Amino acid sequence: MEKDVLVQKERGFIEKFMVPQMYDLFRFGGSSVKDDEMGMQRMLQNFSGLFTEEQLRKNMEKYNLQKMFGVVKEYFKKEYGYAGDSIILSNNYQHTINSYIYNDRENPAFIHIDELFESTVIAFLLSMFKWSKDFGNLEIYSECFKYVLFLMNDVCIFGKMQGTDANDVLLGLVSGDIQILQLAEDCYWTIVVFSLAHEVAHAYLAYTGRQYSKQHPEKEEYNADMMAYHIVLKIIMEKEGEEQILEKYTYLAPMMYMDFFDLYYYTDRVLYKSRLSDPQHPWPVDRKNRLFAVVNKDEYDFDTVDGNHLYSGFLDVYDEYKDQVLLKMERGKLDKILHTERRNRMRCVKV
Ligand SMILES: [Zn+2]
């Protein structure tokens, strides 16, 4: 009998059919480097006077991964009649910014959101928004560019968690700028909900037998994206007032998430002449275009002015980053940060 095992690794290198004993390895593999208490202390130092410890603690109770997962399940049930009750969340550090779902139909299915994903996405948004806001400030311009480059080069390509030193640089950069912190945090949660919903969508498609053939895996990805974005937009539109968890102006955050992957692949191409081959996943730009087709539908009706404004500033910086990386690379100014041998070794390793 054919083993019915489904592992969807998102936006990454691998799609693999695995034997069930891999379950434990995946489910419990990795370690945890997260330290909420320390994170809070450092936040307080950098934003002293703006938050109290109690405010921060309340914020962490309202916004956390488990809570968001609960909301995603609630909306899946409401919108698609599928609760995905048995799906659990895994959240260790497995050195990947790609989230995935593991479903072997014997063990409980789980969705993995890596700690690396969390810290990288929030850092990316902080540095991009700060850069966009203070574009004319040469020092901030330069620091933000370097930080995004560091995230792409060291963190995304090599799966290395930002160290405390790096985090301190970033926090110093946005120190006291509560607006940037707020924007980054709000967009971050929208991206988290989108990612979780995308993975639940894979489980739903498997459950309803609507998985696509191996010849067209990209169709399933588009489908999962569209369902996930539908869920995000519904939450944005319906959960208001006291209940509100996602801000309206963050409605284009899933596009930023695609742009994040686009910059990651772009940096890899420019620095290491690498081209990811991933037959399962369509290119981020194509996925983004599909998302635009979703949000342009009449059924999604809400105020989009602030969201468009934020995204347009983001795109300016996104273009600027691409230009600068290419220019600096051509002029040999990035030689010192290249890890070419390591990158070549990675190519030989089949995971
Ligand atoms: Zn997927």
Short mmCIF file of C-alpha atoms and ligand atoms in Angstrom, two decimals:
data_model
loop_
_atom_site.label_atom_id
_atom_site.label_comp_id
_atom_site.label_asym_id
_atom_site.label_seq_id
_atom_site.Cartn_x
_atom_site.Cartn_y
_atom_site.Cartn_z
CA MET A 1 0.00 0.00 0.00
CA GLU A 2 1.24 3.39 -0.85
CA LYS A 3 2.04 5.51 2.12
CA ASP A 4 -0.07 8.61 2.15
CA VAL A 5 2.30 11.22 3.43
CA LEU A 6 2.13 14.86 2.67
CA VAL A 7 4.82 17.32 3.53
CA GLN A 8 4.59 20.76 2.06
CA LYS A 9 7.66 22.83 2.62
CA GLU A 10 6.84 26.35 1.80
CA ARG A 11 8.76 28.52 -0.59
CA GLY A 12 11.80 26.44 0.06
CA PHE A 13 13.99 23.95 -1.54
CA ILE A 14 12.34 20.71 -0.70
CA GLU A 15 9.24 18.82 -1.33
CA LYS A 16 9.62 15.34 -0.03
CA PHE A 17 7.61 12.29 0.66
CA MET A 18 8.72 10.99 3.94
CA VAL A 19 8.37 7.90 6.03
CA PRO A 20 6.29 8.34 9.20
CA GLN A 21 9.18 7.99 11.62
CA MET A 22 10.33 11.32 10.30
CA TYR A 23 7.40 12.72 12.23
CA ASP A 24 9.20 13.06 15.55
CA LEU A 25 12.21 14.52 13.90
CA PHE A 26 10.15 17.23 12.32
CA ARG A 27 7.68 17.77 15.07
CA PHE A 28 10.15 17.98 17.91
CA GLY A 29 13.31 18.81 16.01
CA GLY A 30 15.19 22.03 16.53
CA SER A 31 15.63 24.08 19.63
CA SER A 32 14.22 27.21 21.11
CA VAL A 33 16.20 30.39 21.32
CA LYS A 34 13.29 32.63 22.13
CA ASP A 35 13.39 34.45 25.39
CA ASP A 36 10.33 36.58 25.93
CA GLU A 37 11.49 38.05 29.21
CA MET A 38 14.78 39.24 27.77
CA GLY A 39 13.00 40.55 24.71
CA MET A 40 10.74 42.58 26.90
CA GLN A 41 13.59 44.08 28.89
CA ARG A 42 15.40 45.14 25.74
CA MET A 43 12.24 46.60 24.30
CA LEU A 44 11.75 48.61 27.47
CA GLN A 45 15.28 49.97 27.26
CA ASN A 46 14.84 51.13 23.71
CA PHE A 47 11.39 52.52 24.14
CA SER A 48 11.71 53.70 27.68
CA GLY A 49 8.86 55.88 28.75
CA LEU A 50 6.67 54.83 25.85
CA PHE A 51 5.50 51.52 27.23
CA THR A 52 5.05 50.14 30.67
CA GLU A 53 5.92 46.56 31.40
CA GLU A 54 2.24 45.89 31.99
CA GLN A 55 1.29 47.24 28.58
CA LEU A 56 3.87 45.01 26.96
CA ARG A 57 2.64 41.99 28.86
CA LYS A 58 -0.97 42.68 27.89
CA ASN A 59 0.11 43.05 24.30
CA MET A 60 1.81 39.67 24.39
CA GLU A 61 -1.35 38.08 25.77
CA LYS A 62 -3.46 39.53 22.98
CA TYR A 63 -1.02 38.91 20.17
CA ASN A 64 0.70 35.57 20.08
CA LEU A 65 1.08 32.72 17.65
CA GLN A 66 -1.39 30.36 19.37
CA LYS A 67 -4.05 33.01 19.53
CA MET A 68 -3.68 33.83 15.85
CA PHE A 69 -3.83 30.14 15.02
CA GLY A 70 -7.12 29.95 16.92
CA VAL A 71 -8.56 32.84 14.91
CA VAL A 72 -7.43 31.24 11.64
CA LYS A 73 -9.17 27.97 12.58
CA GLU A 74 -12.30 29.87 13.58
CA TYR A 75 -12.42 31.57 10.19
CA PHE A 76 -11.69 28.40 8.26
CA LYS A 77 -14.69 26.82 9.90
CA LYS A 78 -16.83 29.84 9.14
CA GLU A 79 -15.72 30.34 5.54
CA TYR A 80 -15.01 26.81 4.37
CA GLY A 81 -16.72 24.56 6.90
CA TYR A 82 -13.41 23.03 7.88
CA ALA A 83 -12.10 23.45 11.39
CA GLY A 84 -8.79 21.63 11.18
CA ASP A 85 -9.20 20.97 14.91
CA SER A 86 -6.54 18.32 15.10
CA ILE A 87 -3.83 20.43 13.50
CA ILE A 88 -1.26 21.57 16.00
CA LEU A 89 1.38 24.23 15.92
CA SER A 90 5.10 23.64 16.05
CA ASN A 91 7.37 26.56 16.69
CA ASN A 92 11.02 25.69 17.26
CA TYR A 93 14.15 26.94 15.63
CA GLN A 94 14.85 24.59 12.71
CA HIS A 95 16.97 27.05 10.78
CA THR A 96 14.39 27.78 8.14
CA ILE A 97 12.41 30.86 7.26
CA ASN A 98 9.99 28.61 5.41
CA SER A 99 6.85 27.47 7.15
CA TYR A 100 5.40 24.08 6.30
CA ILE A 101 2.70 21.56 7.09
CA TYR A 102 3.37 17.95 7.92
CA ASN A 103 0.51 15.55 7.42
CA ASP A 104 1.08 11.81 7.33
CA ARG A 105 -2.55 10.99 8.25
CA GLU A 106 -1.40 8.84 11.15
CA ASN A 107 0.07 11.34 13.52
CA PRO A 108 -1.65 14.63 14.22
CA ALA A 109 -0.85 17.06 11.41
CA PHE A 110 1.21 20.03 12.45
CA ILE A 111 2.13 23.38 11.02
CA HIS A 112 5.63 24.57 11.59
CA ILE A 113 6.39 28.26 11.96
CA ASP A 114 10.08 28.65 12.70
CA GLU A 115 11.44 31.03 15.29
CA LEU A 116 13.72 32.17 12.53
CA PHE A 117 10.69 33.20 10.50
CA GLU A 118 9.32 35.25 13.40
CA SER A 119 12.46 37.19 14.20
CA THR A 120 13.42 37.68 10.55
CA VAL A 121 10.09 38.97 9.32
CA ILE A 122 9.72 41.47 12.16
CA ALA A 123 13.31 42.70 11.66
CA PHE A 124 12.74 43.00 7.92
CA LEU A 125 9.63 45.12 8.40
CA LEU A 126 11.29 47.33 11.01
CA SER A 127 14.27 48.10 8.79
CA MET A 128 12.25 48.57 5.61
CA PHE A 129 9.75 50.95 7.22
CA LYS A 130 12.43 52.93 9.02
CA TRP A 131 14.38 53.23 5.78
CA SER A 132 11.29 54.36 3.94
CA LYS A 133 10.37 56.92 6.60
CA ASP A 134 13.81 58.49 6.95
CA PHE A 135 14.95 58.03 3.39
CA GLY A 136 16.65 61.42 3.31
CA ASN A 137 18.75 60.71 6.39
CA LEU A 138 22.01 59.33 5.01
CA GLU A 139 23.05 57.54 8.16
CA ILE A 140 19.71 55.79 8.59
CA TYR A 141 19.58 55.03 4.88
CA SER A 142 22.95 53.33 5.06
CA GLU A 143 22.25 51.40 8.28
CA CYS A 144 18.88 50.15 7.07
CA PHE A 145 20.31 49.05 3.74
CA LYS A 146 23.06 47.14 5.54
CA TYR A 147 20.56 45.54 7.86
CA VAL A 148 18.31 44.31 5.08
CA LEU A 149 21.36 42.98 3.25
CA PHE A 150 22.48 41.19 6.40
CA LEU A 151 19.03 39.62 6.80
CA MET A 152 19.01 38.39 3.22
CA ASN A 153 22.63 37.26 3.09
CA ASP A 154 23.26 35.73 6.50
CA VAL A 155 19.84 35.00 7.88
CA CYS A 156 17.72 33.93 4.89
CA ILE A 157 20.31 32.25 2.69
CA PHE A 158 22.23 30.55 5.49
CA GLY A 159 19.45 30.13 8.04
CA LYS A 160 21.39 31.83 10.80
CA MET A 161 19.45 33.49 13.61
CA GLN A 162 20.30 37.16 14.18
CA GLY A 163 22.47 37.40 17.25
CA THR A 164 21.87 39.73 20.17
CA ASP A 165 24.43 42.15 18.73
CA ALA A 166 22.58 42.41 15.45
CA ASN A 167 19.28 42.83 17.21
CA ASP A 168 20.72 45.60 19.33
CA VAL A 169 21.84 47.45 16.21
CA LEU A 170 18.34 47.22 14.82
CA LEU A 171 16.64 48.25 18.04
CA GLY A 172 19.07 51.15 18.31
CA LEU A 173 18.15 52.21 14.82
CA VAL A 174 14.43 52.35 15.54
CA SER A 175 14.90 53.37 19.15
CA GLY A 176 12.09 55.56 20.40
CA ASP A 177 10.29 55.50 17.05
CA ILE A 178 7.02 54.11 18.24
CA GLN A 179 5.34 54.63 14.87
CA ILE A 180 7.76 52.28 13.13
CA LEU A 181 7.42 49.71 15.87
CA GLN A 182 3.66 49.83 15.54
CA LEU A 183 3.65 49.57 11.74
CA ALA A 184 6.05 46.62 11.79
CA GLU A 185 4.15 44.80 14.49
CA ASP A 186 0.76 45.27 12.84
CA CYS A 187 2.01 44.09 9.45
CA TYR A 188 3.80 41.21 11.10
CA TRP A 189 0.60 39.76 12.57
CA THR A 190 -1.17 40.02 9.23
CA ILE A 191 1.68 38.05 7.66
CA VAL A 192 1.51 35.45 10.44
CA VAL A 193 -2.22 34.98 9.89
CA PHE A 194 -1.64 34.71 6.14
CA SER A 195 1.07 32.06 6.59
CA LEU A 196 -0.95 30.01 9.06
CA ALA A 197 -4.03 30.19 6.83
CA HIS A 198 -1.97 29.17 3.79
CA GLU A 199 -0.84 26.02 5.61
CA VAL A 200 -4.32 25.19 6.89
CA ALA A 201 -5.48 25.58 3.29
CA HIS A 202 -3.13 22.76 2.27
CA ALA A 203 -4.67 20.55 4.95
CA TYR A 204 -8.14 21.53 3.80
CA LEU A 205 -7.32 20.75 0.15
CA ALA A 206 -5.94 17.36 1.19
CA TYR A 207 -9.02 16.72 3.34
CA THR A 208 -11.42 17.49 0.52
CA GLY A 209 -9.34 15.52 -1.97
CA ARG A 210 -8.78 18.63 -4.02
CA GLN A 211 -5.04 18.43 -4.14
CA TYR A 212 -3.62 19.07 -7.51
CA SER A 213 -1.64 16.64 -9.56
CA LYS A 214 2.10 16.45 -9.28
CA GLN A 215 2.31 17.98 -12.73
CA HIS A 216 0.77 21.19 -11.47
CA PRO A 217 1.82 21.71 -7.87
CA GLU A 218 1.85 25.46 -8.46
CA LYS A 219 -1.94 25.42 -8.80
CA GLU A 220 -2.31 24.19 -5.26
CA GLU A 221 0.00 26.97 -4.07
CA TYR A 222 -2.06 29.62 -5.81
CA ASN A 223 -5.19 28.12 -4.38
CA ALA A 224 -3.76 28.05 -0.85
CA ASP A 225 -2.66 31.68 -1.25
CA MET A 226 -6.08 32.76 -2.40
CA MET A 227 -7.87 31.02 0.45
CA ALA A 228 -5.38 32.44 2.94
CA TYR A 229 -5.82 35.95 1.64
CA HIS A 230 -9.58 35.58 1.73
CA ILE A 231 -9.30 34.66 5.41
CA VAL A 232 -7.03 37.64 6.12
CA LEU A 233 -9.37 40.09 4.39
CA LYS A 234 -12.43 38.68 6.16
CA ILE A 235 -10.76 39.06 9.54
CA ILE A 236 -9.76 42.62 8.64
CA MET A 237 -13.29 43.50 7.58
CA GLU A 238 -15.27 41.71 10.25
CA LYS A 239 -13.30 41.88 13.45
CA GLU A 240 -13.68 45.47 14.47
CA GLY A 241 -13.78 47.55 17.62
CA GLU A 242 -12.97 45.57 20.75
CA GLU A 243 -12.52 42.43 18.71
CA GLN A 244 -10.11 43.88 16.20
CA ILE A 245 -6.89 41.96 15.75
CA LEU A 246 -5.68 42.97 12.28
CA GLU A 247 -5.45 46.60 11.21
CA LYS A 248 -7.05 47.60 7.91
CA TYR A 249 -3.99 49.44 6.72
CA THR A 250 -1.98 46.20 6.82
CA TYR A 251 -4.05 44.58 4.08
CA LEU A 252 -1.10 44.58 1.66
CA ALA A 253 1.27 42.95 4.16
CA PRO A 254 0.98 39.58 2.34
CA MET A 255 2.38 41.38 -0.72
CA MET A 256 5.31 42.57 1.39
CA TYR A 257 5.81 38.98 2.44
CA MET A 258 6.09 37.94 -1.20
CA ASP A 259 8.46 40.85 -1.76
CA PHE A 260 10.53 39.62 1.16
CA PHE A 261 11.03 36.29 -0.63
CA ASP A 262 11.67 38.06 -3.87
CA LEU A 263 14.47 40.08 -2.28
CA TYR A 264 15.88 36.95 -0.70
CA TYR A 265 16.05 35.13 -4.06
CA TYR A 266 17.29 38.27 -5.78
CA THR A 267 20.13 38.70 -3.27
CA ASP A 268 21.11 35.07 -3.75
CA ARG A 269 21.24 35.56 -7.52
CA VAL A 270 23.30 38.73 -7.36
CA LEU A 271 25.72 37.61 -4.67
CA TYR A 272 26.15 33.93 -5.53
CA LYS A 273 24.75 33.60 -9.05
CA SER A 274 22.38 31.06 -7.54
CA ARG A 275 19.04 30.35 -8.92
CA LEU A 276 16.65 28.45 -6.76
CA SER A 277 14.92 25.69 -8.55
CA ASP A 278 11.64 24.99 -6.92
CA PRO A 279 9.10 23.39 -9.20
CA GLN A 280 6.46 23.37 -6.50
CA HIS A 281 6.31 27.07 -5.82
CA PRO A 282 5.60 29.77 -8.33
CA TRP A 283 7.77 32.87 -8.21
CA PRO A 284 6.87 35.41 -5.53
CA VAL A 285 6.02 38.02 -8.17
CA ASP A 286 3.49 35.69 -9.76
CA ARG A 287 2.01 34.84 -6.40
CA LYS A 288 1.73 38.53 -5.63
CA ASN A 289 -0.13 39.20 -8.85
CA ARG A 290 -2.66 36.53 -7.95
CA LEU A 291 -3.12 38.13 -4.56
CA PHE A 292 -3.89 41.45 -6.20
CA ALA A 293 -6.54 39.73 -8.28
CA VAL A 294 -8.13 38.53 -5.04
CA VAL A 295 -8.18 41.85 -3.21
CA ASN A 296 -9.55 43.72 -6.24
CA LYS A 297 -12.81 41.81 -6.01
CA ASP A 298 -15.86 43.84 -5.01
CA GLU A 299 -16.65 41.69 -2.00
CA TYR A 300 -13.70 43.17 -0.16
CA ASP A 301 -14.71 46.67 0.60
CA PHE A 302 -12.88 48.74 3.20
CA ASP A 303 -10.71 51.80 3.49
CA THR A 304 -7.46 51.15 1.66
CA VAL A 305 -5.89 54.62 1.51
CA ASP A 306 -3.40 54.25 4.37
CA GLY A 307 -2.53 50.73 3.31
CA ASN A 308 -1.76 51.84 -0.23
CA HIS A 309 0.36 54.69 1.05
CA LEU A 310 2.38 52.41 3.32
CA TYR A 311 2.95 49.91 0.53
CA SER A 312 4.00 52.54 -1.95
CA GLY A 313 6.71 53.73 0.48
CA PHE A 314 7.75 50.13 1.01
CA LEU A 315 8.08 49.57 -2.74
CA ASP A 316 10.34 52.61 -3.14
CA VAL A 317 12.75 51.08 -0.67
CA TYR A 318 12.38 47.64 -2.22
CA ASP A 319 13.49 49.06 -5.61
CA GLU A 320 16.27 51.02 -3.97
CA TYR A 321 17.60 47.89 -2.27
CA LYS A 322 17.73 45.99 -5.55
CA ASP A 323 19.56 48.82 -7.32
CA GLN A 324 22.06 49.23 -4.52
CA VAL A 325 22.88 45.54 -4.16
CA LEU A 326 23.56 45.21 -7.87
CA LEU A 327 25.59 48.42 -8.05
CA LYS A 328 27.71 47.61 -5.01
CA MET A 329 28.28 44.06 -6.18
CA GLU A 330 29.46 45.23 -9.59
CA ARG A 331 31.84 47.66 -7.95
CA GLY A 332 33.29 44.92 -5.76
CA LYS A 333 32.03 46.59 -2.60
CA LEU A 334 30.35 43.49 -1.26
CA ASP A 335 33.33 41.17 -1.52
CA LYS A 336 33.88 41.18 2.20
CA ILE A 337 30.44 39.88 3.06
CA LEU A 338 30.35 37.02 0.55
CA HIS A 339 30.37 33.44 1.82
CA THR A 340 30.85 31.92 -1.60
CA GLU A 341 32.45 28.66 -0.51
CA ARG A 342 29.76 28.02 2.02
CA ARG A 343 27.11 28.74 -0.55
CA ASN A 344 28.74 26.31 -2.98
CA ARG A 345 28.86 23.61 -0.33
CA MET A 346 25.15 24.07 0.31
CA ARG A 347 24.43 23.39 -3.32
CA CYS A 348 25.97 19.93 -3.01
CA VAL A 349 23.97 18.96 0.01
CA LYS A 350 20.77 17.21 -0.82
CA VAL A 351 18.39 17.62 2.05
ZN ZN B 1 2.11 26.14 0.14
#
